[in-house]
């Protein structure tokens, strides 16, 4: 039986890598009986989609621009490497 | 070639900067990543042949962002003396591996995503998360790990919570 600590670790690792079938099975079993870890998974998913929305907003926000100094610096570097 | 690079900087520089800023959340690091991207681009022999420069540049930028995040994590590891490679959440648990403080239900209003304030709070939350865990969120589309299957499973499980 997984501890909540091990279960939560598997959950966050699943964001990073595919889990082995043994891990998936153990996790599923734990989640089936543990309300707290189910809530953790749910909140992680909510956080994930909020972060995604936030990133999309930043990407679409035309008022955010490369600073003129930074642009000039990059222009300069491009010239030097020509 | 220089003029092409200049044109690209004018046409795509701001977008690339926003893309980097959205993930690195630091203006300086984002500027550096864009700079590194253009440097790598002009050195690349395929430079002139790009039919879709924005996509191509974004691809390079993704690698630069990953490099930057890895560097940042090494610093964190060194300073916090963490030897765990994964997101370290140990402080959330007691000695027996049970939640020290059980996750409490969130009451997120359905229009939260419409509110500017919400994103300010979210920024604060991300800063408090273990660095690796926050990085995982911010890097998901950059890494493109094939774990949709698990996510689906999680989602299904999550709806039962
Ligand atoms: Zn649990």
Tab-separated table of C-alpha atoms and ligand atoms in Angstrom:
chain	number	residue	atom	x	y	z
A	1	UNK	CA	0.000	0.000	0.000
A	2	UNK	CA	1.432	3.356	-1.078
A	3	UNK	CA	1.762	6.143	1.450
A	4	UNK	CA	0.205	9.488	0.549
A	5	UNK	CA	3.719	10.839	0.183
A	6	UNK	CA	4.687	8.191	-2.376
A	7	UNK	CA	1.360	8.590	-4.155
A	8	UNK	CA	1.736	12.360	-4.468
A	9	UNK	CA	5.274	11.893	-5.704
A	10	UNK	CA	4.041	9.573	-8.450
A	11	UNK	CA	1.383	12.105	-9.359
A	12	UNK	CA	3.892	14.909	-9.829
A	13	UNK	CA	6.278	12.590	-11.639
A	14	UNK	CA	3.509	11.701	-14.057
A	15	UNK	CA	3.705	15.311	-15.280
A	16	UNK	CA	7.301	14.646	-16.235
A	17	UNK	CA	7.508	11.061	-17.426
A	18	UNK	CA	5.279	8.133	-18.290
A	19	UNK	CA	4.616	5.923	-15.275
A	20	UNK	CA	5.275	2.183	-15.324
A	21	UNK	CA	2.182	0.018	-15.280
A	22	UNK	CA	3.024	-1.131	-11.747
A	23	UNK	CA	3.171	2.481	-10.627
A	24	UNK	CA	-0.088	3.296	-12.354
A	25	UNK	CA	-1.773	0.334	-10.730
A	26	UNK	CA	-0.483	1.212	-7.269
A	27	UNK	CA	-1.480	4.842	-7.754
A	28	UNK	CA	-4.942	3.995	-9.007
A	29	UNK	CA	-5.452	1.735	-6.035
A	30	UNK	CA	-4.359	4.434	-3.629
A	31	UNK	CA	-6.524	7.082	-5.264
A	32	UNK	CA	-9.518	4.782	-5.104
A	33	UNK	CA	-9.374	4.751	-1.346
A	34	UNK	CA	-7.776	8.113	-0.502
A	35	UNK	CA	-9.895	11.233	-0.725
A	36	UNK	CA	-7.001	13.551	0.131
A	37	UNK	CA	-4.809	12.397	-2.707
A	38	UNK	CA	-7.764	12.528	-5.106
A	39	UNK	CA	-8.190	16.133	-4.103
A	40	UNK	CA	-4.478	16.749	-4.627
A	41	UNK	CA	-4.715	15.350	-8.174
A	42	UNK	CA	-7.750	17.468	-8.893
A	43	UNK	CA	-6.047	20.609	-7.633
A	44	UNK	CA	-2.904	19.860	-9.592
A	45	UNK	CA	-5.039	19.620	-12.716
A	46	UNK	CA	-6.791	22.888	-11.903
A	47	UNK	CA	-3.451	24.563	-11.314
A	48	UNK	CA	-2.160	23.147	-14.566
A	49	UNK	CA	-5.011	24.534	-16.618
A	50	UNK	CA	-4.807	27.908	-14.870
A	51	UNK	CA	-1.081	28.079	-15.627
A	52	UNK	CA	-1.799	27.201	-19.235
A	53	UNK	CA	-4.348	29.994	-19.498
A	54	UNK	CA	-1.926	32.408	-17.898
A	55	UNK	CA	0.811	31.484	-20.373
A	56	UNK	CA	-1.551	31.856	-23.332
A	57	UNK	CA	-2.523	35.307	-22.087
A	58	UNK	CA	1.078	36.398	-21.815
A	59	UNK	CA	1.782	35.099	-25.311
A	60	UNK	CA	-1.199	36.964	-26.729
A	61	UNK	CA	-0.589	40.213	-24.860
A	62	UNK	CA	0.672	42.601	-27.535
A	63	UNK	CA	1.492	45.215	-24.920
A	64	UNK	CA	4.402	43.044	-23.744
A	65	UNK	CA	7.342	43.796	-25.985
A	66	UNK	CA	11.047	43.193	-26.094
A	67	UNK	CA	12.652	46.294	-24.563
A	68	UNK	CA	14.304	48.611	-27.117
A	69	UNK	CA	17.667	48.168	-25.356
A	70	UNK	CA	17.422	44.402	-25.595
A	71	UNK	CA	16.384	44.623	-29.222
A	72	UNK	CA	19.310	46.915	-30.007
A	73	UNK	CA	21.678	44.565	-28.220
A	74	UNK	CA	20.453	41.577	-30.222
A	75	UNK	CA	20.668	43.587	-33.471
A	76	UNK	CA	24.245	44.403	-32.600
A	77	UNK	CA	25.083	40.742	-31.937
A	78	UNK	CA	23.503	39.697	-35.214
A	79	UNK	CA	25.706	42.200	-37.036
A	80	UNK	CA	28.861	41.065	-35.305
A	81	UNK	CA	28.284	37.473	-36.250
A	82	UNK	CA	27.612	38.193	-39.850
B	1	UNK	CA	21.379	37.323	-44.240
B	2	UNK	CA	21.895	40.050	-41.657
B	3	UNK	CA	18.929	41.919	-43.037
B	4	UNK	CA	16.829	38.754	-42.837
B	5	UNK	CA	17.798	38.316	-39.217
B	6	UNK	CA	16.918	41.947	-38.566
B	7	UNK	CA	13.568	41.491	-40.251
B	8	UNK	CA	12.924	38.412	-38.164
B	9	UNK	CA	13.823	40.206	-34.985
B	10	UNK	CA	11.387	42.968	-35.863
B	11	UNK	CA	8.669	40.570	-36.943
B	12	UNK	CA	9.006	37.862	-34.290
B	13	UNK	CA	11.173	39.276	-31.504
B	14	UNK	CA	8.247	40.445	-29.387
B	15	UNK	CA	6.369	37.182	-29.798
B	16	UNK	CA	9.442	35.126	-28.881
B	17	UNK	CA	9.994	37.343	-25.862
B	18	UNK	CA	6.413	36.819	-24.686
B	19	UNK	CA	6.727	33.070	-25.252
B	20	UNK	CA	9.877	32.979	-23.114
B	21	UNK	CA	8.494	35.329	-20.471
B	22	UNK	CA	5.356	33.200	-20.081
B	23	UNK	CA	7.547	30.245	-19.101
B	24	UNK	CA	10.569	31.773	-17.404
B	25	UNK	CA	8.625	34.571	-15.659
B	26	UNK	CA	11.735	36.724	-15.531
B	27	UNK	CA	12.322	39.572	-17.982
B	28	UNK	CA	16.102	39.221	-17.983
B	29	UNK	CA	16.137	35.475	-18.493
B	30	UNK	CA	13.527	35.850	-21.233
B	31	UNK	CA	15.605	38.484	-23.054
B	32	UNK	CA	18.684	36.292	-22.825
B	33	UNK	CA	16.790	33.303	-24.187
B	34	UNK	CA	15.635	35.347	-27.188
B	35	UNK	CA	19.172	36.607	-27.740
B	36	UNK	CA	20.567	33.065	-27.594
B	37	UNK	CA	17.883	31.975	-30.028
B	38	UNK	CA	18.873	34.530	-32.653
B	39	UNK	CA	22.521	33.750	-32.141
B	40	UNK	CA	21.868	30.055	-32.725
B	41	UNK	CA	19.621	30.855	-35.681
B	42	UNK	CA	22.161	32.893	-37.650
B	43	UNK	CA	24.825	30.257	-37.043
B	44	UNK	CA	22.547	27.555	-38.388
B	45	UNK	CA	23.184	26.593	-42.039
B	46	UNK	CA	19.455	26.055	-42.590
B	47	UNK	CA	18.829	29.666	-41.693
B	48	UNK	CA	17.903	31.025	-45.098
B	49	UNK	CA	15.769	28.052	-46.082
B	50	UNK	CA	13.104	28.548	-43.426
B	51	UNK	CA	9.652	28.989	-44.861
B	52	UNK	CA	8.080	29.465	-41.457
B	53	UNK	CA	10.600	31.433	-39.415
B	54	UNK	CA	8.374	31.921	-36.379
B	55	UNK	CA	7.826	28.191	-35.918
B	56	UNK	CA	11.490	27.478	-36.502
B	57	UNK	CA	12.667	30.180	-34.085
B	58	UNK	CA	10.163	29.048	-31.471
B	59	UNK	CA	11.597	25.551	-31.748
B	60	UNK	CA	15.079	26.866	-30.992
B	61	UNK	CA	13.720	29.037	-28.194
B	62	UNK	CA	12.107	26.022	-26.512
B	63	UNK	CA	15.532	24.405	-26.196
B	64	UNK	CA	16.982	27.608	-24.771
B	65	UNK	CA	14.173	27.786	-22.224
B	66	UNK	CA	14.800	24.195	-21.155
B	67	UNK	CA	18.521	24.975	-20.752
B	68	UNK	CA	17.729	28.038	-18.653
B	69	UNK	CA	15.359	26.109	-16.410
B	70	UNK	CA	17.859	23.294	-15.926
B	71	UNK	CA	20.518	25.795	-14.934
B	72	UNK	CA	18.112	27.392	-12.479
B	73	UNK	CA	17.273	24.035	-10.951
B	74	UNK	CA	20.908	23.171	-10.439
B	75	UNK	CA	21.306	26.381	-8.483
B	76	UNK	CA	18.289	25.555	-6.376
B	77	UNK	CA	19.597	22.072	-5.728
B	78	UNK	CA	22.956	23.440	-4.673
B	79	UNK	CA	21.536	26.133	-2.433
B	80	UNK	CA	18.826	24.069	-0.770
B	81	UNK	CA	20.939	20.936	-0.504
B	82	UNK	CA	18.136	18.971	-2.047
B	83	UNK	CA	19.321	15.739	-3.546
B	84	UNK	CA	15.882	14.686	-4.722
B	85	UNK	CA	15.663	15.049	-8.435
B	86	UNK	CA	11.893	15.188	-8.462
B	87	UNK	CA	9.596	17.849	-7.120
B	88	UNK	CA	10.345	17.861	-3.435
B	89	UNK	CA	7.151	17.946	-1.458
B	90	UNK	CA	8.409	16.237	1.680
B	91	UNK	CA	7.474	19.158	3.889
B	92	UNK	CA	3.812	18.462	3.142
B	93	UNK	CA	4.011	15.074	4.871
B	94	UNK	CA	4.596	13.778	8.367
B	95	UNK	CA	7.100	11.087	9.312
B	96	UNK	CA	4.636	8.308	8.482
B	97	UNK	CA	4.051	9.569	4.932
B	98	UNK	CA	0.593	10.960	5.662
B	99	UNK	CA	-0.452	14.478	4.667
B	100	UNK	CA	0.752	16.773	7.470
B	101	UNK	CA	-1.859	19.229	6.345
B	102	UNK	CA	-4.600	17.644	4.292
B	103	UNK	CA	-5.416	19.349	1.000
B	104	UNK	CA	-8.454	21.537	1.583
B	105	UNK	CA	-11.159	22.021	-0.991
B	106	UNK	CA	-10.634	24.977	-3.299
B	107	UNK	CA	-13.440	27.284	-3.982
B	108	UNK	CA	-12.471	28.788	-7.300
B	109	UNK	CA	-15.273	30.914	-8.736
B	110	UNK	CA	-16.174	29.845	-12.257
B	111	UNK	CA	-15.272	33.261	-13.633
B	112	UNK	CA	-11.903	33.312	-11.842
B	113	UNK	CA	-10.027	33.005	-15.107
B	114	UNK	CA	-11.675	36.225	-16.247
B	115	UNK	CA	-10.269	38.118	-13.319
B	116	UNK	CA	-6.896	39.757	-13.546
B	117	UNK	CA	-6.453	39.432	-9.811
B	118	UNK	CA	-6.587	35.665	-10.060
B	119	UNK	CA	-3.420	35.551	-12.127
B	120	UNK	CA	-1.569	37.669	-9.625
B	121	UNK	CA	-2.470	35.152	-6.947
B	122	UNK	CA	-1.523	32.304	-9.257
B	123	UNK	CA	1.919	33.871	-9.791
B	124	UNK	CA	2.349	33.937	-6.030
B	125	UNK	CA	1.310	30.290	-5.782
B	126	UNK	CA	3.824	29.264	-8.429
B	127	UNK	CA	6.584	31.036	-6.539
B	128	UNK	CA	5.733	29.010	-3.455
B	129	UNK	CA	5.598	25.637	-5.191
B	130	UNK	CA	8.679	23.442	-5.174
B	131	UNK	CA	10.736	24.796	-8.102
B	132	UNK	CA	10.721	21.548	-9.977
B	133	UNK	CA	6.967	21.189	-9.705
B	134	UNK	CA	6.410	24.738	-10.939
B	135	UNK	CA	8.830	24.060	-13.792
B	136	UNK	CA	6.866	20.959	-14.738
B	137	UNK	CA	3.744	23.067	-15.172
B	138	UNK	CA	5.484	25.746	-17.157
B	139	UNK	CA	7.348	23.278	-19.324
B	140	UNK	CA	4.650	20.848	-20.248
B	141	UNK	CA	4.103	22.069	-23.796
B	142	UNK	CA	7.821	22.634	-24.257
B	143	UNK	CA	8.832	19.147	-23.244
B	144	UNK	CA	5.959	17.509	-25.078
B	145	UNK	CA	6.208	14.365	-22.999
B	146	UNK	CA	3.776	11.793	-24.163
B	147	UNK	CA	1.782	11.257	-21.037
B	148	UNK	CA	-1.677	12.156	-22.197
B	149	UNK	CA	-2.851	8.696	-21.331
B	150	UNK	CA	-1.980	9.221	-17.692
B	151	UNK	CA	-3.484	12.669	-17.663
B	152	UNK	CA	-6.710	11.260	-18.984
B	153	UNK	CA	-6.674	8.649	-16.260
B	154	UNK	CA	-5.978	11.323	-13.688
B	155	UNK	CA	-8.765	13.474	-15.007
B	156	UNK	CA	-11.186	10.608	-14.730
B	157	UNK	CA	-10.029	9.924	-11.201
B	158	UNK	CA	-10.060	13.607	-10.377
B	159	UNK	CA	-13.699	14.024	-11.242
B	160	UNK	CA	-14.492	11.506	-8.521
B	161	UNK	CA	-12.746	13.613	-5.908
C	1	LIG	ZN1	-3.331	9.443	-0.031
